[in-house]
Short mmCIF file of C-alpha atoms in Angstrom, two decimals:
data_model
loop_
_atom_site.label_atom_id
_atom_site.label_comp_id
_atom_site.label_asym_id
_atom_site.label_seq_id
_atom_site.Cartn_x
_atom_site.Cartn_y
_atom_site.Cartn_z
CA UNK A 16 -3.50 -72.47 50.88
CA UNK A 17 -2.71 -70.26 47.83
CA UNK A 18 -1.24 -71.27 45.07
CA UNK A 19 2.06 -69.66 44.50
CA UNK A 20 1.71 -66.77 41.77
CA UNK A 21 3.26 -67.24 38.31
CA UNK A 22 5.83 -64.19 37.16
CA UNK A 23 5.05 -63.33 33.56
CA UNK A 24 8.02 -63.08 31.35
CA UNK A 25 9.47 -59.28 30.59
CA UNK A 26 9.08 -58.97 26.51
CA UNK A 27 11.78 -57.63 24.18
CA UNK A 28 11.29 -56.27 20.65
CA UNK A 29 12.98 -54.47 18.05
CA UNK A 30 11.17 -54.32 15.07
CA UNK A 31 11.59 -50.27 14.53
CA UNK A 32 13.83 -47.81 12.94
CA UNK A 33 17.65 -49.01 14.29
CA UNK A 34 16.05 -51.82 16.04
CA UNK A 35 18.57 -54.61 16.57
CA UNK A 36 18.76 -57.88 18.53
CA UNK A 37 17.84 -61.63 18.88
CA UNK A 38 15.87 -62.62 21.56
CA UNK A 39 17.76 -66.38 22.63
CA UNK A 40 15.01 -67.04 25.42
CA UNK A 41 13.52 -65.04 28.19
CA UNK A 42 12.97 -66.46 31.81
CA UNK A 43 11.31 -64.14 34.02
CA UNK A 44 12.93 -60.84 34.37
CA UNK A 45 16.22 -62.47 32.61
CA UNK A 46 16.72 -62.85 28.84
CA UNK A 47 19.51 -64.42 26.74
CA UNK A 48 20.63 -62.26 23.96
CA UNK A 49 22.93 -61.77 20.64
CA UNK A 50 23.58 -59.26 18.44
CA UNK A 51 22.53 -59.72 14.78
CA UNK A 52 25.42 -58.50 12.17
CA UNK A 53 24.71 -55.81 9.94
CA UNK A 54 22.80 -57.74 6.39
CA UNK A 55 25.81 -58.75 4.19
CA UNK A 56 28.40 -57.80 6.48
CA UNK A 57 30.24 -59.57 9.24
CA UNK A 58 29.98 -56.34 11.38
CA UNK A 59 28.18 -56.77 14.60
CA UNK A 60 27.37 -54.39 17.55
CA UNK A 61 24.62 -51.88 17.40
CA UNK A 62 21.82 -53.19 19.42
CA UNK A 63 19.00 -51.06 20.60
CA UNK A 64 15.31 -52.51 21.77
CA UNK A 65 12.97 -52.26 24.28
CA UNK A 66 11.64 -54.40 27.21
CA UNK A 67 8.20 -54.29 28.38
CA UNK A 68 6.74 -55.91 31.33
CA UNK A 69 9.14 -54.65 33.49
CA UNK A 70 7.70 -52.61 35.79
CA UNK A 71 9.36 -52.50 39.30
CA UNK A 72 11.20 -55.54 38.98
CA UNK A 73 14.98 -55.58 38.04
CA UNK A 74 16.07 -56.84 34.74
CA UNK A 75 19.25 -58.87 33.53
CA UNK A 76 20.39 -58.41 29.99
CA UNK A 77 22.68 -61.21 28.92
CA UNK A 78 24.10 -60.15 25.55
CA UNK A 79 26.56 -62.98 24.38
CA UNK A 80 29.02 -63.98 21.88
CA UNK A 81 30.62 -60.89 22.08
CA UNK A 82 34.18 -61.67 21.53
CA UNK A 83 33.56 -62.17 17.84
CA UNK A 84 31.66 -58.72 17.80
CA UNK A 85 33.39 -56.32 15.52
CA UNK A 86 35.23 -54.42 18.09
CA UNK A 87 35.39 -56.73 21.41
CA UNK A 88 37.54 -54.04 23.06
CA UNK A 89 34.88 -51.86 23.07
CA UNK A 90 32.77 -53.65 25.91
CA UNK A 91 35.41 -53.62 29.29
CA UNK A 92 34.20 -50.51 30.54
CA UNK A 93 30.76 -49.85 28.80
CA UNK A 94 27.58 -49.13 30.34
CA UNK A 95 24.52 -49.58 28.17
CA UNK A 96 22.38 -46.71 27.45
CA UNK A 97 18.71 -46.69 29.08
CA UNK A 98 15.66 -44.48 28.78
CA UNK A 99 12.26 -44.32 29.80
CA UNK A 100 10.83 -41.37 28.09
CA UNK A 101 13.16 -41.67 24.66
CA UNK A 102 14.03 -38.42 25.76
CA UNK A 103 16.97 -38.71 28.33
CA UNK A 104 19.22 -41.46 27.92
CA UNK A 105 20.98 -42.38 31.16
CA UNK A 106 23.27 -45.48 31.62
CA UNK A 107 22.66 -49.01 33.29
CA UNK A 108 24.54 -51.20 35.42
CA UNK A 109 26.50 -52.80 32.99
CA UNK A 110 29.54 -55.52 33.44
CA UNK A 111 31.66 -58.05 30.91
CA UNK A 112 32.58 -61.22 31.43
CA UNK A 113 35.06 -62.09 28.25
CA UNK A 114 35.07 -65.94 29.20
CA UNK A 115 31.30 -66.13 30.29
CA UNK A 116 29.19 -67.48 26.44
CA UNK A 117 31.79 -66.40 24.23
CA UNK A 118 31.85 -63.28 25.43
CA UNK A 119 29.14 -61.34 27.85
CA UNK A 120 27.61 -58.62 28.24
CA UNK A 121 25.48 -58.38 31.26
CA UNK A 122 23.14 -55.21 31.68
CA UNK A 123 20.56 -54.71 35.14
CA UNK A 124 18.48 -52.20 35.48
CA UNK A 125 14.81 -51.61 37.59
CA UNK A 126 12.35 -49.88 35.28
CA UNK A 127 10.19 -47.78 36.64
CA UNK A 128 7.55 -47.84 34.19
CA UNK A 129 6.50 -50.64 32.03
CA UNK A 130 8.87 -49.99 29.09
CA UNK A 131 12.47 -49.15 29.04
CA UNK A 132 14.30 -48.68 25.57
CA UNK A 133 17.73 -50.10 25.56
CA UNK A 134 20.57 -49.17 23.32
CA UNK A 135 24.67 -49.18 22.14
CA UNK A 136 24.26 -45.31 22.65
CA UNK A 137 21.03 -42.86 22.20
CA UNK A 138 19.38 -43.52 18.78
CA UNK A 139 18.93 -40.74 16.42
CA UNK A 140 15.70 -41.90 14.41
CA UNK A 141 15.38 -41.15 10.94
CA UNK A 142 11.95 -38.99 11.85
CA UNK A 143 13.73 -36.96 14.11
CA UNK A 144 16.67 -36.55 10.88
CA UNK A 145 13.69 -35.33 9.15
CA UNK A 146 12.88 -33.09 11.37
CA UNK A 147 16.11 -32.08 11.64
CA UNK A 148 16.14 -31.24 7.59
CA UNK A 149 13.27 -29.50 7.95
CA UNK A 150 13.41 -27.33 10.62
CA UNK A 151 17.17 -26.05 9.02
CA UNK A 152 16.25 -26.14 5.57
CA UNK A 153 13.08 -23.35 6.80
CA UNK A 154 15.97 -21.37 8.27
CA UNK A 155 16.23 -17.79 6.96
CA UNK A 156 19.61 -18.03 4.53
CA UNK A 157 19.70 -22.05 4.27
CA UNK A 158 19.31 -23.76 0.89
CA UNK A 159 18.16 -27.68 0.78
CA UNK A 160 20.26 -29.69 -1.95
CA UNK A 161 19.75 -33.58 -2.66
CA UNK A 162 22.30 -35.31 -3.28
CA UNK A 163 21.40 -38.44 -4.34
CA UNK A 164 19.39 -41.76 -3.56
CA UNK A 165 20.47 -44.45 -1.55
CA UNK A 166 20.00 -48.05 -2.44
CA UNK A 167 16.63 -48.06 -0.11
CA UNK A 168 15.39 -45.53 -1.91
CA UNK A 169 15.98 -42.92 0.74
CA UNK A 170 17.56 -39.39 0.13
CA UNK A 171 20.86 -38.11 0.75
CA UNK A 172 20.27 -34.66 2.17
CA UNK A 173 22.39 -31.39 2.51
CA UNK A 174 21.95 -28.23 3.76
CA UNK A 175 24.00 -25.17 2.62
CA UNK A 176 24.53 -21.77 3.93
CA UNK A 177 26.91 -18.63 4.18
CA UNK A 178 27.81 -16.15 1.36
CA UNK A 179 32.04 -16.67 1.92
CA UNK A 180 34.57 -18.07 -0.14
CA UNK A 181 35.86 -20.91 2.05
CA UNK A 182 34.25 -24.28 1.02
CA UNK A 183 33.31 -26.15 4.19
CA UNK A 184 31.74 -29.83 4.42
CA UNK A 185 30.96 -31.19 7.65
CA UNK A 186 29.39 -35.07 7.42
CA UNK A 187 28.97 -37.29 9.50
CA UNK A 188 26.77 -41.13 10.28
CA UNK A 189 29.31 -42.95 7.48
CA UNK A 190 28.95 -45.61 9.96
CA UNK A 191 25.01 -45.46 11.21
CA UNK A 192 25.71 -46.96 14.43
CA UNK A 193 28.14 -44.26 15.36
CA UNK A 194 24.93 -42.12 16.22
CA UNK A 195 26.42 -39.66 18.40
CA UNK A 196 27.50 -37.85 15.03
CA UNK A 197 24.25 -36.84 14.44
CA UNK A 198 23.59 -35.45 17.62
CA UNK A 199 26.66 -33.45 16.76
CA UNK A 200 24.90 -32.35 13.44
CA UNK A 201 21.41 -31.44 15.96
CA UNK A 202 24.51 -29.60 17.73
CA UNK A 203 26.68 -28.06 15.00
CA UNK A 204 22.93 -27.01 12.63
CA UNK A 205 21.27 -25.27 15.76
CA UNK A 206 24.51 -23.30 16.42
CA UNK A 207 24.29 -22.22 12.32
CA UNK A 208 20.67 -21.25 11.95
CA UNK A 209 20.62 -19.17 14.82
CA UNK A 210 20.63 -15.85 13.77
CA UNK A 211 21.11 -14.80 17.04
CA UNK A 212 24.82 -16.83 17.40
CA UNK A 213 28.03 -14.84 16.89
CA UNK A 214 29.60 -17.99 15.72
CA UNK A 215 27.58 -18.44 13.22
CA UNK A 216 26.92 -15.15 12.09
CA UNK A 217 30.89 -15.23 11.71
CA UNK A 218 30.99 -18.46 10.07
CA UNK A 219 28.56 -17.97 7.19
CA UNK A 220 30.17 -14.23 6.52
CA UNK A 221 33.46 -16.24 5.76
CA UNK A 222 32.67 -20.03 4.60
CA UNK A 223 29.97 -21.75 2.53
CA UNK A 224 29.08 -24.33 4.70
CA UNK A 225 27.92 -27.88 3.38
CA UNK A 226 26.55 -29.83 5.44
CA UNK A 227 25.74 -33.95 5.22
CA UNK A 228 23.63 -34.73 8.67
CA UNK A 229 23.81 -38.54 7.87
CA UNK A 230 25.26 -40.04 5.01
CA UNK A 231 24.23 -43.42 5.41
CA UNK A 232 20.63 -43.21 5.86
CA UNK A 233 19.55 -47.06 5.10
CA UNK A 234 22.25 -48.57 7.77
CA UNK A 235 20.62 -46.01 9.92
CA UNK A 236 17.03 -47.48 9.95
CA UNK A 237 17.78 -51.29 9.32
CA UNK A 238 20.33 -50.97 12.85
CA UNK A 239 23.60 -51.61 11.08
CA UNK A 240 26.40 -50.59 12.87
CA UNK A 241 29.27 -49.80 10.32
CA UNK A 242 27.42 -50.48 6.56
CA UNK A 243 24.91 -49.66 4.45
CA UNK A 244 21.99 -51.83 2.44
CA UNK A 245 24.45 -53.98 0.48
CA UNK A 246 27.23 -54.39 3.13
CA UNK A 247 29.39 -51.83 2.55
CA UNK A 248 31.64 -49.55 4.51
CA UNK A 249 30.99 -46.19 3.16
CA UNK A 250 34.33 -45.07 4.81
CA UNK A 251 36.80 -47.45 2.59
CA UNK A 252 34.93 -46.62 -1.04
CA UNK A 253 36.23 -42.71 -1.34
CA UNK A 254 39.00 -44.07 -3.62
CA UNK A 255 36.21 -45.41 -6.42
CA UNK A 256 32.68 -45.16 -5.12
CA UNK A 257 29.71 -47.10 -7.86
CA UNK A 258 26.33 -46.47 -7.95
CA UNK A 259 26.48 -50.02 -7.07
CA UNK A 260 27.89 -50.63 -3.71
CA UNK A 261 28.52 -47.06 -2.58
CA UNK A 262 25.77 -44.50 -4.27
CA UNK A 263 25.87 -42.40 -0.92
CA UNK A 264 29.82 -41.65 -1.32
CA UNK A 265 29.71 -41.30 -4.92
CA UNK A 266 26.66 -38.52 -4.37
CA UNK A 267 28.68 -36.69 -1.69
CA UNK A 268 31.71 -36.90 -3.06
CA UNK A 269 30.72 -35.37 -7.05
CA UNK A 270 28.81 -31.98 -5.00
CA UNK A 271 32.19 -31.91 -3.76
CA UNK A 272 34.04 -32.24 -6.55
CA UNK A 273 31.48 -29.45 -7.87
CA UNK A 274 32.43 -26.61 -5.05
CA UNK A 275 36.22 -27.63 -3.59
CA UNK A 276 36.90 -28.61 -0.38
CA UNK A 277 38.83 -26.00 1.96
CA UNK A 278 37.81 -27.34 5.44
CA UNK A 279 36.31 -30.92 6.23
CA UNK A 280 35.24 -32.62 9.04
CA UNK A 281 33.91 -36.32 8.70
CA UNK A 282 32.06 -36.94 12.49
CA UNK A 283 32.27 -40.51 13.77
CA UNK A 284 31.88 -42.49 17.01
CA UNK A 285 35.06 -44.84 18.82
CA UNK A 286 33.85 -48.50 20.58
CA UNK A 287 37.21 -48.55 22.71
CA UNK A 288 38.61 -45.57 23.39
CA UNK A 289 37.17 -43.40 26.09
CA UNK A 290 37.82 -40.03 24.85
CA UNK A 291 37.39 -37.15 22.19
CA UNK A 292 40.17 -36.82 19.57
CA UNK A 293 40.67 -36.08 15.92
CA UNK A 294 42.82 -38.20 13.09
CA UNK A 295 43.98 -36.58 10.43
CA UNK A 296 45.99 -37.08 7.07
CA UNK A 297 49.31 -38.06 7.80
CA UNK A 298 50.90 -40.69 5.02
CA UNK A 299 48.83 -38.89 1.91
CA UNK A 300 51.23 -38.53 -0.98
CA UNK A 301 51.11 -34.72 -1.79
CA UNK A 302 51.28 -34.44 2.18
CA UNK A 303 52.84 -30.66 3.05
CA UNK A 304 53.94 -29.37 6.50
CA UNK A 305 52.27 -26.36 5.63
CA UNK A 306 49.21 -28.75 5.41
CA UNK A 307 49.83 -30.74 8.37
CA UNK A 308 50.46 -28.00 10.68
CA UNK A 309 47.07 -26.10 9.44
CA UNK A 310 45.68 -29.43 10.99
CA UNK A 311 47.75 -29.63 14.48
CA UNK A 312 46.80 -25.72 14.62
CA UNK A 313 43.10 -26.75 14.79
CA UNK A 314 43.70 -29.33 16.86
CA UNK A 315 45.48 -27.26 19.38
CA UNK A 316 42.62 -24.37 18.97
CA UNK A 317 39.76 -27.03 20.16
CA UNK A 318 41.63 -28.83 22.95
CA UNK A 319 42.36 -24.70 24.30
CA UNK A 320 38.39 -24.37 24.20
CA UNK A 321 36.75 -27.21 25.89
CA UNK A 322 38.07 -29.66 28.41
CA UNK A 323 36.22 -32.58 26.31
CA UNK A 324 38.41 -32.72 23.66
CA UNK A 325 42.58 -34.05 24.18
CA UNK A 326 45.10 -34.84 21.93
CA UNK A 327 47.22 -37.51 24.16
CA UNK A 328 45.02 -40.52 23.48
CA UNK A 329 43.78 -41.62 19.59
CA UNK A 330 44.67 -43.44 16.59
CA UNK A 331 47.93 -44.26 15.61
CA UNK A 332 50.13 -41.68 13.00
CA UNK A 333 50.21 -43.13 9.28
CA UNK A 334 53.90 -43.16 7.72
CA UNK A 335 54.89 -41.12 5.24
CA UNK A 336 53.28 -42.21 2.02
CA UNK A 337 51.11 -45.02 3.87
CA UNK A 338 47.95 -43.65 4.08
CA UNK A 339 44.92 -45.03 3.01
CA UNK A 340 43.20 -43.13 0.44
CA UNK A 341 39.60 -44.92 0.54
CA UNK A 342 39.34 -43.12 3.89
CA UNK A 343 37.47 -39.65 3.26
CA UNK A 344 39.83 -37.44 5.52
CA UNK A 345 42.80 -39.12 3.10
CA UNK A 346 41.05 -38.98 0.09
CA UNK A 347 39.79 -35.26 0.99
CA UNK A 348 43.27 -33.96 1.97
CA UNK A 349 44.57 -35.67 -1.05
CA UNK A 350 42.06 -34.61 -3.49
CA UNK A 351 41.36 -30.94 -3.18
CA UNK A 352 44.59 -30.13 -0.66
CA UNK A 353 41.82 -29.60 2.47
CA UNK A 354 42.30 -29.53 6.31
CA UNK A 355 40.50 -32.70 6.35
CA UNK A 356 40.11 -34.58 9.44
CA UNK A 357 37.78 -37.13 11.38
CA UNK A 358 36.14 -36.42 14.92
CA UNK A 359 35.62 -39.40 17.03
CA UNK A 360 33.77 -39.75 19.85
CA UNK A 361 33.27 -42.55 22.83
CA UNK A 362 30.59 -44.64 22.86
CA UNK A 363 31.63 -45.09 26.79
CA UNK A 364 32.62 -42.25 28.82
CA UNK A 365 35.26 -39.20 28.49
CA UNK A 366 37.34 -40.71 31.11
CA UNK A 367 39.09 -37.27 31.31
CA UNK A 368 35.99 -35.67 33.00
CA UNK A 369 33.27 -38.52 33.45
CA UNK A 370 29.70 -38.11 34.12
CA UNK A 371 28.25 -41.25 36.02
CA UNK A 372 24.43 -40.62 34.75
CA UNK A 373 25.19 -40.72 31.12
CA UNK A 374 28.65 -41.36 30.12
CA UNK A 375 29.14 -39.24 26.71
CA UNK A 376 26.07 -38.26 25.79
CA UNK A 377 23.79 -36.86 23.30
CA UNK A 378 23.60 -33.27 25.06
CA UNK A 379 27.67 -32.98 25.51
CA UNK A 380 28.54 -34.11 21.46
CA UNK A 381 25.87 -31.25 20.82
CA UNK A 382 27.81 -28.80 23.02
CA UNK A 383 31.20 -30.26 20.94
CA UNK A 384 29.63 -29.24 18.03
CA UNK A 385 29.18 -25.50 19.19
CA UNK A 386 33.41 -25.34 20.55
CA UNK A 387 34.26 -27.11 16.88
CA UNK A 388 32.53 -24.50 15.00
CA UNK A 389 33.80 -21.58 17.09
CA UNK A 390 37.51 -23.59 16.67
CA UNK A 391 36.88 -23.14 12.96
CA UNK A 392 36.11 -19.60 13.18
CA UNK A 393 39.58 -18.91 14.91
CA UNK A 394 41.13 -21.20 12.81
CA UNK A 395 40.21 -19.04 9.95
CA UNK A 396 41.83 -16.27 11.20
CA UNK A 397 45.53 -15.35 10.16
CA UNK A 398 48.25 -16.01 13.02
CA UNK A 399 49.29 -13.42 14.83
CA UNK A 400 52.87 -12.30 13.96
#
């Protein structure tokens, strides 16, 4: 008689750049899981690691204690992201159960090889941001500034280009777990160094263009979701950044106090809701209609030019002398009198025009970025009478 064969436990670890999770216990191809909270913060909900040991057989991901996760909204109707190959990011078979262990997330999925990487959407490593500096900063025309240092020591980078007189910043990772901005950046900086692209060739005749790949380089590699080394969310310290708590905003924020702000775009990621929209400025003091409708005329230029963007679902409209000026799209709007505004995009799917293999994904924000730039370039243009 044989004895009956033992099945070796899968293996989960996350000890690499945005690595995040807690390994509860692991039986078989099952595993028990929570999400650690960002270090000095009470945010909680990036999670990205890998499983090994998988091979063939089909693995169950419990994440729990999600209903005290920063935005619990954000999981009815999320699929996790998956990859083999770190290369293309598909989605898994993902369900919630609110009432199941405070709160569960429950992820299956049949690797085909022995490691599949896991994740709240597809990383953007800080080696491939470096490469990302790099490869634009060697672009014929494009200057490399730094900014600044953050409190881990790393740099705050910017790349500038274009020889015209409208001042335009476009940043984005604020919050690091929102890492579809930066594949907006890969998007929005391969469109601009092309010297081949109309848009761009456009672009940098009119604007000097500033741009801020990720401003919040340390939450990037230690897997925060929404804050940087010390805890703090970058996007509520506009109003009186310190070298202390805030060096990356205070960096940003004097280069732009240096040049003016015309145009500015501040690229983010949304946990709950399943489309592509914009917020703007509404409730600033000095708030104009002249202003305001500079903004709804962008607005209505990118929902004309690609069926991923809409303006019926998004964040609710700040009264009149409400808004809150620690924001950067407030504070920018306020400050130098810009068309400032913040692009969000889902962590789940555009529900408008879904795509079952991915859900939004790193390829599509990079396509955004192209339609947002060429909505800028007819934004600059005077109305027709």
């Amino acid at each position: 008689m044989n004895a009956p064969q033992t099945v070796s436990p899968i293996r989960i670890d996350a000890e690499f750049d945005s690595g995040n999770i807690e390994v509860l216990g692991i039986d078989g191809a099952t595993a028990r899981l929570a999400i650690p909270a960002d270090h000095m913060s009470e945010f909680r909900q990036w999670f990205h690691f890998r499983v090994s040991g998988a091979a063939g057989r089909e693995v169950t991901l419990k994440i729990v204690n999600l209903a005290t996760s920063a935005y619990p909204e954000g999981w009815p109707g999320y699929r996790a992201c998956v990859s083999e190959d770190r290369d293309f990011w598909g989605r898994a078979d993902t369900t919630y159960d609110k009432d199941a262990d405070g709160g569960t997330l429950i992820i299956t999925y049949t690797p085909a090889s022995d490691i599949a990487w896991f994740a709240y959407f597809a990383p953007y490593s800080m080696e491939r941001h470096h490469d990302l500096v790099a490869e634009a900063a060697a672009s014929e025309g494009v200057s490399y500034r730094h900014l600044g240092i953050t409190l881990d020591g790393q740099s705050i980078d910017c790349l500038e280009m274009g020889e015209g007189g409208t001042e335009v910043w476009l940043y984005a990772r604020q919050h690091p777990g929102e890492s579809m901005a930066e594949w907006w950046m890969e998007g929005a900086l391969e469109c601009l160094t092309d010297p081949a692209d109309p848009v761009a060739r456009a672009l940098r005749a009119q604007c000097r263009i500033h741009v801020v790949p990720n401003c919040n380089p340390d939450g990037s590699r230690r897997g925060h979701l929404r804050t940087n080394a010390v805890g703090t969310n970058l996007n509520r310290e506009w109003h009186e950044p310190t070298e202390e708590k805030s060096p990356e905003v205070l960096a940003i924020r004097n280069a732009m106090d240096e040049t003016g702000v015309d145009f500015a775009m501040d690229v983010h990621g949304d946990e709950a809701i399943a489309a592509v929209f914009l917020a703007g400025f509404e409730g600033i003091p000095s708030w104009t209609d002249e202003l305001g409708a500079q903004y709804t005329r962008y607005q209505s230029i990118l929902a004309r030019r690609t069926p991923d963007f809409q303006t019926a679902k998004g964040y609710a409209v700040s009264q009149p002398g409400t808004a809150n000026l620690s924001m950067s799209t407030n504070q920018l709007a306020e400050r130098f009198g810009a068309c400032s505004m913040t692009l969000e995009m889902p962590f789940k799917d555009n529900d408008d025009l879904p795509d079952a293999a991915q859900g939004w994904s790193p390829e599509r924000c990079k396509l955004l970025a192209r339609d947002c730039l060429a909505s800028l370039l007819e934004w600059l243009e005077p109305e027709s009478a």
